[in-house]
CSV table of C-alpha atoms and ligand atoms in Angstrom, one decimal:
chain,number,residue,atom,x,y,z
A,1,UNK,CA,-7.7,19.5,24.4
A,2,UNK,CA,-9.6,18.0,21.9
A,3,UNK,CA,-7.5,16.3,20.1
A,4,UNK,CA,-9.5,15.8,17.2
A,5,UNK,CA,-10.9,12.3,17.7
A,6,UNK,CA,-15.0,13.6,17.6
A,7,UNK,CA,-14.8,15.7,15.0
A,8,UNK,CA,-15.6,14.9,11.7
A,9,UNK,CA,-12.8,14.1,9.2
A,10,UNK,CA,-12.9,15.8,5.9
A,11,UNK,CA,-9.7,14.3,4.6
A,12,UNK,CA,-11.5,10.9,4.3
A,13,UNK,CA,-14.5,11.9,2.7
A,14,UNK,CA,-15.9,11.7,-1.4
A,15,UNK,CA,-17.0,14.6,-2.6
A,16,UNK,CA,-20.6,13.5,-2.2
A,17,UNK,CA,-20.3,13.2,1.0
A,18,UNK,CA,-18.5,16.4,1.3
A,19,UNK,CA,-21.2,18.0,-0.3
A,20,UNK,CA,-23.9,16.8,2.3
A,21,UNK,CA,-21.3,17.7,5.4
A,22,UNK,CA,-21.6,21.1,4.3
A,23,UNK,CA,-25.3,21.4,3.7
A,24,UNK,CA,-26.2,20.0,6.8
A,25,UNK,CA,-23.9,23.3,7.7
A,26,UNK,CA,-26.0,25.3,6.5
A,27,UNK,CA,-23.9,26.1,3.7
A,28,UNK,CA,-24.1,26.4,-0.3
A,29,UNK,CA,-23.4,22.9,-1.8
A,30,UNK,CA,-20.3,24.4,-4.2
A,31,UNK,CA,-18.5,25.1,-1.1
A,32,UNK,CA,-17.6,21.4,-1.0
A,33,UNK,CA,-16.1,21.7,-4.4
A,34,UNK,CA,-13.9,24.0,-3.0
A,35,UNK,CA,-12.6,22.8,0.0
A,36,UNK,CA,-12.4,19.4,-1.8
A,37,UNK,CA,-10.0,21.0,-4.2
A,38,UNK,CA,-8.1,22.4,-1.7
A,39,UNK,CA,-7.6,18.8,0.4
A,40,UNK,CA,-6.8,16.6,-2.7
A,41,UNK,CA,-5.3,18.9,-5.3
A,42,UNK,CA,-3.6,21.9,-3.4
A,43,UNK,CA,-2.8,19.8,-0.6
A,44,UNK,CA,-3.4,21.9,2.4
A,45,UNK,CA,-3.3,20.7,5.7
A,46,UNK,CA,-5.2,23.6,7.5
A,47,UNK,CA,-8.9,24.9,7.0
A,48,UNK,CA,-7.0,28.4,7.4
A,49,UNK,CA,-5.2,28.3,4.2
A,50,UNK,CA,-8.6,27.7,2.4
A,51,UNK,CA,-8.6,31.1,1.3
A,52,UNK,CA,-11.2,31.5,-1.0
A,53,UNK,CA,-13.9,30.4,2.0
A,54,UNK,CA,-15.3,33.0,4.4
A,55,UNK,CA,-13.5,33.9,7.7
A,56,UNK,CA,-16.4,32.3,9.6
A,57,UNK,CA,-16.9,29.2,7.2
A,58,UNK,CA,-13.3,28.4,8.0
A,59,UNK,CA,-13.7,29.0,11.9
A,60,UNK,CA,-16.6,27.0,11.8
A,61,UNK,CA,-15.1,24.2,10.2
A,62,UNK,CA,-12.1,24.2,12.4
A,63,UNK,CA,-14.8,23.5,15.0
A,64,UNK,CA,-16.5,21.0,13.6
A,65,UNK,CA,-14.0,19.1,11.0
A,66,UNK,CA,-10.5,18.3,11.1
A,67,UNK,CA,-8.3,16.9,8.4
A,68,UNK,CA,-6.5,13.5,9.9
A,69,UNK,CA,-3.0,13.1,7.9
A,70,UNK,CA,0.2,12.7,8.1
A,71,UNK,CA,3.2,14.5,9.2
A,72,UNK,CA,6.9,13.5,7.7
A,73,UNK,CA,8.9,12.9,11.3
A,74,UNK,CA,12.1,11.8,9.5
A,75,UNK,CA,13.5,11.0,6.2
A,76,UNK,CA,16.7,8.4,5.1
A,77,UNK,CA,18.1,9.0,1.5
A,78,UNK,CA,19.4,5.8,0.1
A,79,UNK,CA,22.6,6.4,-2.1
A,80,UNK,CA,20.2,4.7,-5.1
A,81,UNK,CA,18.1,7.9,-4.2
A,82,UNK,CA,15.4,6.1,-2.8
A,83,UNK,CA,13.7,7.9,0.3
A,84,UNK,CA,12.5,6.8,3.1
A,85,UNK,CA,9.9,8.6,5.3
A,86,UNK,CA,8.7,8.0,8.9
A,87,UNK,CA,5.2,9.5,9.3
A,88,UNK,CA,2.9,10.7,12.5
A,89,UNK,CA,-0.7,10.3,13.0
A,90,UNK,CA,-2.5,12.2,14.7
A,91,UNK,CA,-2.7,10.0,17.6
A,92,UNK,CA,1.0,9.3,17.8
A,93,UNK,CA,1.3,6.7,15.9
A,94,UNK,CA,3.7,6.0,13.1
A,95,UNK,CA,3.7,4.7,9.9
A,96,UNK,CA,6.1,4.6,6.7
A,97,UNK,CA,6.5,5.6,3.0
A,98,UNK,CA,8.8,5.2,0.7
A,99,UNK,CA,9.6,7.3,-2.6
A,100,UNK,CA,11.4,5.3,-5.6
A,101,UNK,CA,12.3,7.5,-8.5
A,102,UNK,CA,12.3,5.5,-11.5
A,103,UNK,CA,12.7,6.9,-15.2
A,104,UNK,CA,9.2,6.2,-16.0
A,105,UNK,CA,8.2,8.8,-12.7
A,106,UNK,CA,8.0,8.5,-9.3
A,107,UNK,CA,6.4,5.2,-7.2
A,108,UNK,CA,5.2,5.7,-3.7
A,109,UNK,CA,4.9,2.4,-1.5
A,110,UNK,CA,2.4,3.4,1.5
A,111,UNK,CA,0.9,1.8,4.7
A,112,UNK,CA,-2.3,0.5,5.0
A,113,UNK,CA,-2.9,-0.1,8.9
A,114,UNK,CA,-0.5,0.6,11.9
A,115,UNK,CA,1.0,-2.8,12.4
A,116,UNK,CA,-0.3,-6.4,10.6
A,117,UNK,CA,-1.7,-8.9,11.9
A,118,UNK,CA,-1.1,-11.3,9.5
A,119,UNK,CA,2.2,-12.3,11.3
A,120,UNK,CA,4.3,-13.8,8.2
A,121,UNK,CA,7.8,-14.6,9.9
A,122,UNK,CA,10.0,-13.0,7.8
A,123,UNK,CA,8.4,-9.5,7.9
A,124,UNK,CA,8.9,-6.7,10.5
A,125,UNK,CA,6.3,-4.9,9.9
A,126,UNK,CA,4.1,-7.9,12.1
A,127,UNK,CA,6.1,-7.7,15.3
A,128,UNK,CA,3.7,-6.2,17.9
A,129,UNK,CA,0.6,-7.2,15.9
A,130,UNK,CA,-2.2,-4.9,14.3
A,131,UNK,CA,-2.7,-1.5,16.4
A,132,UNK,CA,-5.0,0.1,13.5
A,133,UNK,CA,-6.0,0.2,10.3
A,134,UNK,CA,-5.9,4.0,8.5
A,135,UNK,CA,-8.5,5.8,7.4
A,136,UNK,CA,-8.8,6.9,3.7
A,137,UNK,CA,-7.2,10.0,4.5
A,138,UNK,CA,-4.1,8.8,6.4
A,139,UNK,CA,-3.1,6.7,3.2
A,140,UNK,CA,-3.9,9.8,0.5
A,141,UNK,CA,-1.9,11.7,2.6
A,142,UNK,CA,1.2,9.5,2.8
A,143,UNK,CA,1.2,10.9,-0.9
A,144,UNK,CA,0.0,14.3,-0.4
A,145,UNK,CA,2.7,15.0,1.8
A,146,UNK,CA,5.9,13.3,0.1
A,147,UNK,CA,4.6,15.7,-3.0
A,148,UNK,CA,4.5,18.5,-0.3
A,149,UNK,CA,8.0,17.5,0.3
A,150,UNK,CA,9.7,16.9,-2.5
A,151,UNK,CA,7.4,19.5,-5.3
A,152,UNK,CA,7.5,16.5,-7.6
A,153,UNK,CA,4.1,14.5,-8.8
A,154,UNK,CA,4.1,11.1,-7.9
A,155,UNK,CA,2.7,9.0,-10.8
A,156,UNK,CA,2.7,5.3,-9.3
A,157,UNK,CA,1.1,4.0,-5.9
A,158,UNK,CA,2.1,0.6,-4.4
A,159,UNK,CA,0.0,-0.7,-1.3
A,160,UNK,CA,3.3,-2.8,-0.2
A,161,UNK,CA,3.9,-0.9,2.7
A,162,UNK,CA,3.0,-1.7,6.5
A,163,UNK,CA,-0.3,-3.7,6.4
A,164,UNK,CA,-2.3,-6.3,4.7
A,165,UNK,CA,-4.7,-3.9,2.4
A,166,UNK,CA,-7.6,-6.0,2.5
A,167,UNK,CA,-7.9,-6.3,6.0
A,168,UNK,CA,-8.8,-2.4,6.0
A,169,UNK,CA,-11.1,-3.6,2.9
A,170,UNK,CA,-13.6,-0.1,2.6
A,171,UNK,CA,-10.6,2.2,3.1
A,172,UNK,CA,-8.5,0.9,0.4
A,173,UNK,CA,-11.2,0.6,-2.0
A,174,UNK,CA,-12.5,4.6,-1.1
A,175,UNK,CA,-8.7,5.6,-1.0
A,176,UNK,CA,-8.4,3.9,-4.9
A,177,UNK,CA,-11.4,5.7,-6.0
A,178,UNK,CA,-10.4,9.1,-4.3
A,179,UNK,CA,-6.7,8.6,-5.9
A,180,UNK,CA,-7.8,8.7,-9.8
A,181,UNK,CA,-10.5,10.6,-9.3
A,182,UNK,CA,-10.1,13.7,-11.9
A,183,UNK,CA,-10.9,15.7,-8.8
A,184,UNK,CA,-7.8,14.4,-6.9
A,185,UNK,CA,-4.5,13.8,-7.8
A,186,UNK,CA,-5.9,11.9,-10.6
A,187,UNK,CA,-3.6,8.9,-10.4
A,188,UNK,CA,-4.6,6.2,-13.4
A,189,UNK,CA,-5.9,2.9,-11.0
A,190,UNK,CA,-3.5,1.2,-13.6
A,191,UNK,CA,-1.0,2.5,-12.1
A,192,UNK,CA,-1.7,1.4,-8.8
A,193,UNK,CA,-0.7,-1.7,-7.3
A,194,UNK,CA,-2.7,-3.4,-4.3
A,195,UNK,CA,-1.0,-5.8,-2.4
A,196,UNK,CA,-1.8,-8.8,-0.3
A,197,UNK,CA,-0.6,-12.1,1.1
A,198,UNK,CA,-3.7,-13.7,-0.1
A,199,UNK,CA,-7.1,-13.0,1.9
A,200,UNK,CA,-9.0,-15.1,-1.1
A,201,UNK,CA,-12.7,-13.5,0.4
A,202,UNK,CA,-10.8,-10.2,-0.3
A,203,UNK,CA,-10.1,-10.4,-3.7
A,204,UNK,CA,-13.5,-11.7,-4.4
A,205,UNK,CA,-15.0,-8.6,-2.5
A,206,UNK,CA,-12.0,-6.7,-4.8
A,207,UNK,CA,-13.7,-8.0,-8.5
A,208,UNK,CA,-17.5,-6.6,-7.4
A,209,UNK,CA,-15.9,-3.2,-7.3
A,210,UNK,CA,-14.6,-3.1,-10.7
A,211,UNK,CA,-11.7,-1.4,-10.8
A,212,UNK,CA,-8.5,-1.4,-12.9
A,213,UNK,CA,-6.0,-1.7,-10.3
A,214,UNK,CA,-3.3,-4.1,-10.7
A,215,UNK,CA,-3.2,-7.0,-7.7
A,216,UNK,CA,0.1,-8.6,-6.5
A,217,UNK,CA,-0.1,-11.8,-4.4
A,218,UNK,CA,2.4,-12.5,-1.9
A,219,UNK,CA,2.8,-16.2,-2.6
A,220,UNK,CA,6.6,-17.0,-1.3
A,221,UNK,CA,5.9,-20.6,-1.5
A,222,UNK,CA,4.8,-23.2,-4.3
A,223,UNK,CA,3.4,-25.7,-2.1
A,224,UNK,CA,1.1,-25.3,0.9
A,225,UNK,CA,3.2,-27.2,3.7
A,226,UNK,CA,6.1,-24.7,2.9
A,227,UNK,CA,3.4,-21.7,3.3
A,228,UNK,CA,2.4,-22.2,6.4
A,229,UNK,CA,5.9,-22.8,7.4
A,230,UNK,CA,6.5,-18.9,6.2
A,231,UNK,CA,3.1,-17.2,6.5
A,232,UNK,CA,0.1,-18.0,8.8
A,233,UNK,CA,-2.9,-16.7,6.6
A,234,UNK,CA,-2.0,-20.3,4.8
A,235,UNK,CA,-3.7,-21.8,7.1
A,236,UNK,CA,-6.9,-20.4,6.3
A,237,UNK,CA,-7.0,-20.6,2.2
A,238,UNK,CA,-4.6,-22.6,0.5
A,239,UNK,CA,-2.7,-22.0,-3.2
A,240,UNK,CA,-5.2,-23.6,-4.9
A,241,UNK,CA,-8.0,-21.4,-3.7
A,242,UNK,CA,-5.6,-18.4,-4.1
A,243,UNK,CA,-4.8,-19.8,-7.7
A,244,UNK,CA,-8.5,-19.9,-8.2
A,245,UNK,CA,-9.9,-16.7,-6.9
A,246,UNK,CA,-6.9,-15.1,-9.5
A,247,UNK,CA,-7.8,-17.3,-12.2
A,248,UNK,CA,-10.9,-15.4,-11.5
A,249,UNK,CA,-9.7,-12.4,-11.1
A,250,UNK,CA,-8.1,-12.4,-14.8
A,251,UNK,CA,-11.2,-13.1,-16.3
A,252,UNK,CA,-13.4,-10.8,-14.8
A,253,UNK,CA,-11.7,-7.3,-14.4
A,254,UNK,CA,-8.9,-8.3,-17.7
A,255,UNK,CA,-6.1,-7.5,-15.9
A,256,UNK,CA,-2.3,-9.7,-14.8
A,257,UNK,CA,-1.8,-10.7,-11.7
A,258,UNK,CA,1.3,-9.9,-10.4
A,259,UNK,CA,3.0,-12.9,-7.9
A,260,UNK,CA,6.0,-11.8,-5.6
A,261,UNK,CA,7.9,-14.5,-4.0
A,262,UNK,CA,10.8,-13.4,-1.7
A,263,UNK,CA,13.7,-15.8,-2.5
A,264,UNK,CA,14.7,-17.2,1.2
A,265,UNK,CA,18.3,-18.5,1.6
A,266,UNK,CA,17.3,-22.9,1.8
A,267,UNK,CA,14.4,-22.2,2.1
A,268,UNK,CA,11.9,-21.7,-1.0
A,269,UNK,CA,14.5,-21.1,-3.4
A,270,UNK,CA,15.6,-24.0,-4.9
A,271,UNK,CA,15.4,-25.5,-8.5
A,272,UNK,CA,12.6,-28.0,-7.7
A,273,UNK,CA,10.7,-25.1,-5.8
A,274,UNK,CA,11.4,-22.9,-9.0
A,275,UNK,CA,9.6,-25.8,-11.2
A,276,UNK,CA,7.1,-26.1,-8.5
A,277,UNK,CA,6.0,-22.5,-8.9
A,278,UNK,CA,6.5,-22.9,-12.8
A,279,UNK,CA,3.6,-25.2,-12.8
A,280,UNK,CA,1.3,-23.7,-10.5
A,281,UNK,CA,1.1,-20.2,-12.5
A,282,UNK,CA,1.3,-22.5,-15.9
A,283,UNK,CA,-1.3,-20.8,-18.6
A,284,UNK,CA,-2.0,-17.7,-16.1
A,285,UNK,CA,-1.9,-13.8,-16.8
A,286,UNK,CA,0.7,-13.4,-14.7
A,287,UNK,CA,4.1,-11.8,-14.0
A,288,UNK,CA,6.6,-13.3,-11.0
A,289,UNK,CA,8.7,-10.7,-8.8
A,290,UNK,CA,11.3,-12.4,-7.8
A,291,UNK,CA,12.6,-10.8,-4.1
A,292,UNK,CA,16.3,-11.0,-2.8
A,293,UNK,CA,14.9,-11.5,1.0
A,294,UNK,CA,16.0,-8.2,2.9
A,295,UNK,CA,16.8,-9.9,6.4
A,296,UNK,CA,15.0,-8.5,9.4
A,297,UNK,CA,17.1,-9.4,13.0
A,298,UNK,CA,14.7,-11.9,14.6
A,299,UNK,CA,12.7,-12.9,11.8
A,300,UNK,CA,13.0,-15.3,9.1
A,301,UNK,CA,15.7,-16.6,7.1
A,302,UNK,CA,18.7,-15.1,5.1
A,303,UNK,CA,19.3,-13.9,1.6
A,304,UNK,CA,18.8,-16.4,-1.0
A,305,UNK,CA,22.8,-16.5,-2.8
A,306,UNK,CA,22.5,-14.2,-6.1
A,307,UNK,CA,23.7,-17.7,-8.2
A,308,UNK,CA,20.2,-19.4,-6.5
A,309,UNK,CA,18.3,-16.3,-7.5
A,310,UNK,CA,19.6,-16.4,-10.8
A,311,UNK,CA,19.0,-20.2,-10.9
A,312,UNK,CA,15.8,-19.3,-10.0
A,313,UNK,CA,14.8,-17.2,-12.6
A,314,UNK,CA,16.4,-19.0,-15.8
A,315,UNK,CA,14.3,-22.7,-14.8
A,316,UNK,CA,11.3,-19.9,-14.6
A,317,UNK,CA,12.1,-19.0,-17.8
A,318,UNK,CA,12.4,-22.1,-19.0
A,319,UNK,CA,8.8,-22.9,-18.3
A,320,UNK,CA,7.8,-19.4,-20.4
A,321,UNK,CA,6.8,-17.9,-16.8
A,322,UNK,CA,6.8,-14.0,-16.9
A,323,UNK,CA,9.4,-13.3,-14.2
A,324,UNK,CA,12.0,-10.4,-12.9
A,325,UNK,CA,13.9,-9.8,-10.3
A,326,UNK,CA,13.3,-6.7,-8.4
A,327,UNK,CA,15.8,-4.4,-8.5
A,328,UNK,CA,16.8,-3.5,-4.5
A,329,UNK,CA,15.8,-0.2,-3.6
A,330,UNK,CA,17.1,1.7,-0.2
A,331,UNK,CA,18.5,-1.6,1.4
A,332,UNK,CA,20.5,0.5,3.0
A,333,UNK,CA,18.2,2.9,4.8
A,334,UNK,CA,15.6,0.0,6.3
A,335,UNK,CA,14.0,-0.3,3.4
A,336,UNK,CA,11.8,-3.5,4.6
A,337,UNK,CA,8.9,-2.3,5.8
A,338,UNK,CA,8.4,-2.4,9.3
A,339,UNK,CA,12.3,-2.0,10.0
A,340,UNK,CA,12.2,1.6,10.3
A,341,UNK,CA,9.1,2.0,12.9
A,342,UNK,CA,10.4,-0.7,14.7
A,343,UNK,CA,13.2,1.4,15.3
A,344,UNK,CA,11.4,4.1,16.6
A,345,UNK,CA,9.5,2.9,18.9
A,346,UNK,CA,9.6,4.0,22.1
A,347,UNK,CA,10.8,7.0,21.2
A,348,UNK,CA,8.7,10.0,20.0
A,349,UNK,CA,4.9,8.9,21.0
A,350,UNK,CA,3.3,12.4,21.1
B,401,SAH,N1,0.5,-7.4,3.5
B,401,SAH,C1,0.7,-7.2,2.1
B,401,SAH,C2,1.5,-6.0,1.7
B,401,SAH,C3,2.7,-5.6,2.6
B,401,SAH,S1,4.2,-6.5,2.4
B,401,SAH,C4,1.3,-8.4,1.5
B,401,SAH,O1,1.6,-9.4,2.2
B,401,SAH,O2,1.5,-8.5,0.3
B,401,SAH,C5,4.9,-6.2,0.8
B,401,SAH,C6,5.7,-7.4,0.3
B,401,SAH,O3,7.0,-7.5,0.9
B,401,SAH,C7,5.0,-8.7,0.5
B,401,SAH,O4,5.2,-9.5,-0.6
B,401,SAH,C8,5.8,-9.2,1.7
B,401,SAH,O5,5.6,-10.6,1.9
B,401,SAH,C9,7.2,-8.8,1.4
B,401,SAH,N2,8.1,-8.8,2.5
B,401,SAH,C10,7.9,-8.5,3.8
B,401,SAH,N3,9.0,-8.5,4.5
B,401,SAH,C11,10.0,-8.8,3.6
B,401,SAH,C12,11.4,-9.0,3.8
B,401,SAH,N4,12.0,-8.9,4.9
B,401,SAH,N5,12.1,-9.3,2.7
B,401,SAH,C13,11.5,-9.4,1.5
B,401,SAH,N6,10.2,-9.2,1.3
B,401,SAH,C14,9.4,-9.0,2.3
C-alpha cells in the first residue's frame, strides 16, 4: 500500500504554494483558498470532509496529496491539569505534546524532530539520537489536533518539546509563518517561543528572517568548562559567542531573550554559579527561568534542594537580573520531554 511517502503533502505547504499545486492540477487557483482553510482553520484531516470541493477534485487529490499529521495515541492528565499527549506519525513514529492551561489561555509545548541529536546528559529526549526532523505539517498539527481534542483555542506555542528547533532550521521558520498567518490559526509570533540549546549560526540565520518570536536559550551553565560537562553543543560555540549572537539578537529584531537554566542538585546551582550567571547576562534584555531539574533514570544529576533554588534566585535578584522560577507542570505524568516516548518504545510501531 502506498503508504503515503510519494505523494505530495499539502499539510506542509503556504498558500502560494498551494495555489500552484493545484494549477498545475488543472484546477481554478481559489480552490487552494479552500482547501487551505479547511487544513489550517477547520482542521480536517481527510480530503473527504472538504465538502465544498467537487467529488472528483477530492478523489483526485486523495491520489495525488496526502495530509502528513498527527494522531493523539495516548493522553496523561496531571492532577495540576496539565496534559500530556503521545502522538503517531504517519510512519510510526512518535512524538509528544503537552497542553498547560494557564489563566492567560492555553500553552502548547511541541516537538520539533523525532529524537535530538544534541545529546545534553540530563535530557531524555537524546537517548537513541536524532531519527528525523518533522515537516511543517507534523508540528502545526501537534496543535491542530490537541484543539481537535480538547474544542479549546490554544493561544501560546513553545518549541521546548523533543528536538533542537534549529537543527530543522526551514521547518520551524515556515511552521512560525504558517502559525500567525491570518489564514491559519492566527497565533501572534509574540506569543511563540523558539527554543534552543544554543546553535549560535542558527540564531544568526533566525534575525534575517525577521520575525517577532521570542527565543529562549538553554544555557544551564555560567561558565564554559561546566557546559560541556552538561551539554555537548558547548563544544562547538562557547557562552561568549552565544552571549554575543543574543546581544545581537536584542538589537536587531527588539525583542528579550529569555535564558532557562535547569537548577542541577551540586552541580550548577550554587551561590558563586548564581553570581557567575548574574554577570554574564549583566546589562542584557533578558529574563532567567530558573528549572527545578525533573530527573530522568540514567541521565544527569538530581533536583537542585528548593532552599538552593531559592538561594539561587534571591543573589539573582540581587544583581537586578530578571528571573522566575518555573512553576512545575505535570511532573507527575512524564512531563520531561522525552520520558514519555521513551516509555513507549518498542511498543506500538505501526
Ligand atoms: N533543544 C531545545 C528545546 C528542547 S528542551 C533546547 O535545548 O532548548 C527544552 C528545555 O528543557 C531545555 O532548556 C532543556 O535543556 C530542558 N530540559 C531537558 N531535559 C530536562 C530535564 N530533565 N529537567 C529539566 N529541564 C530539562
Amino acid at each position: 500500500m502506498n503508504k503515503g511517502n510519494t505523494k505530495t503533502d499539502m499539510k506542509s505547504m503556504t498558500l502560494s504554494e498551494m495555489q500552484s499545486f493545484v494549477e498545475q492540477l488543472g484546477e481554478k487557483k481559489f480552490r487552494a483558498s479552500q482547501i487551505y482553510q479547511w487544513i489550517n482553520q477547520k482542521l480536517v484531516t481527510n480530503f473527504s470532509d472538504m465538502t465544498n470541493l467537487s467529488e472528483k477534485l477530492r478523489d483526485r487529490l486523495e491520489s495525488e496529496a496526502c495530509l502528513h499529521g498527527c494522531h493523539m495515541i495516548q493522553r496523561q492528565v496531571s492532577k495540576d491539569g496539565t496534559n500530556k499527549f503521545l502522538m503517531k506519525l504517519w510512519d510510526g513514529n512518535t512524538v509528544e505534546s503537552v497542553l498547560m492551561k494557564y489563566h492567560h489561555g492555553n500553552s502548547v509545548c511541541i516537538s520539533t524532530q523525532v529524537g535530538c541529536r544534541m545529546g545534553c546528559r540530563f535530557c531524555a529526549s537524546t537517548v537513541g539520537g536524532l531519527l528525523r526532523s518533522l515537516t511543517t505539517g507534523e508540528m502545526l498539527d501537534q496543535i491542530y489536533e490537541i484543539q481537535r481534542i480538547t474544542g479549546e483555542r490554544v493561544s501560546n506555542v513553545i518549541l521546548m518539546g523533543i528536538g533542537e528547533p534549529l537543527d530543522n532550521f526551514d521547518n520551524v521558520v515556515r511552521f512560525v509563518r504558517m502559525l500567525s498567518d491570518e489564514k491559519g490559526l492566527h497565533i501572534s509570533q509574540r506569543n511563540i517561543t523558539i527554543s534552543t540549546c544554543g546553535l549560535v549560526d542558527g540564531i544568526h540565520r533566525l534575525m534575517e528572517e525577521d520575525l517577532t518570536i521570542t527565543v529562549a536559550i538553554s544555557l544551564h551553565a555560567p561558565n564554559d568548562e561546566l557546559r560541556k560537562e552538561m551539554m555537548p553543543i558547548a563544544n562547538r560555540y562557547s557562552i561568549a559567542e552565544i552571549i554575543q549572537a543574543c546581544k545581537e539578537y536584542i538589537d536587531r529584531t527588539g525583542r528579550r531573550i529569555t535564558f532557562e537554566y535547569s537548577l542541577v542538585d551540586g552541580k550548577n546551582d550554587t551561590p558563586d554559579h548564581a553570581r557567575q550567571l548574574a554577570k554574564l547576562v549583566h546589562g542584557l534584555n533578558c529574563h532567567i527561568n530558573l528549572i527545578p531539574l525533573n530527573p530522568v533514570e540514567g541521565r544527569m544529576g538530581d533536583r537542585s534542594k528548593r532552599t538552593n533554588v531559592l538561594e539561587f534566585k534571591n543573589i539573582l535578584e540581587k544583581y537586578h537580573s530578571n528571573v522566575t522560577i518555573r512553576r512545575e507542570m505535570g511532573s507527575d505524568i512524564d512531563a520531561a520531554c522525552g520520558q514519555l516516548r521513551n516509555k513507549n518504545k518498542g511498543g506500538e510501531t505501526t
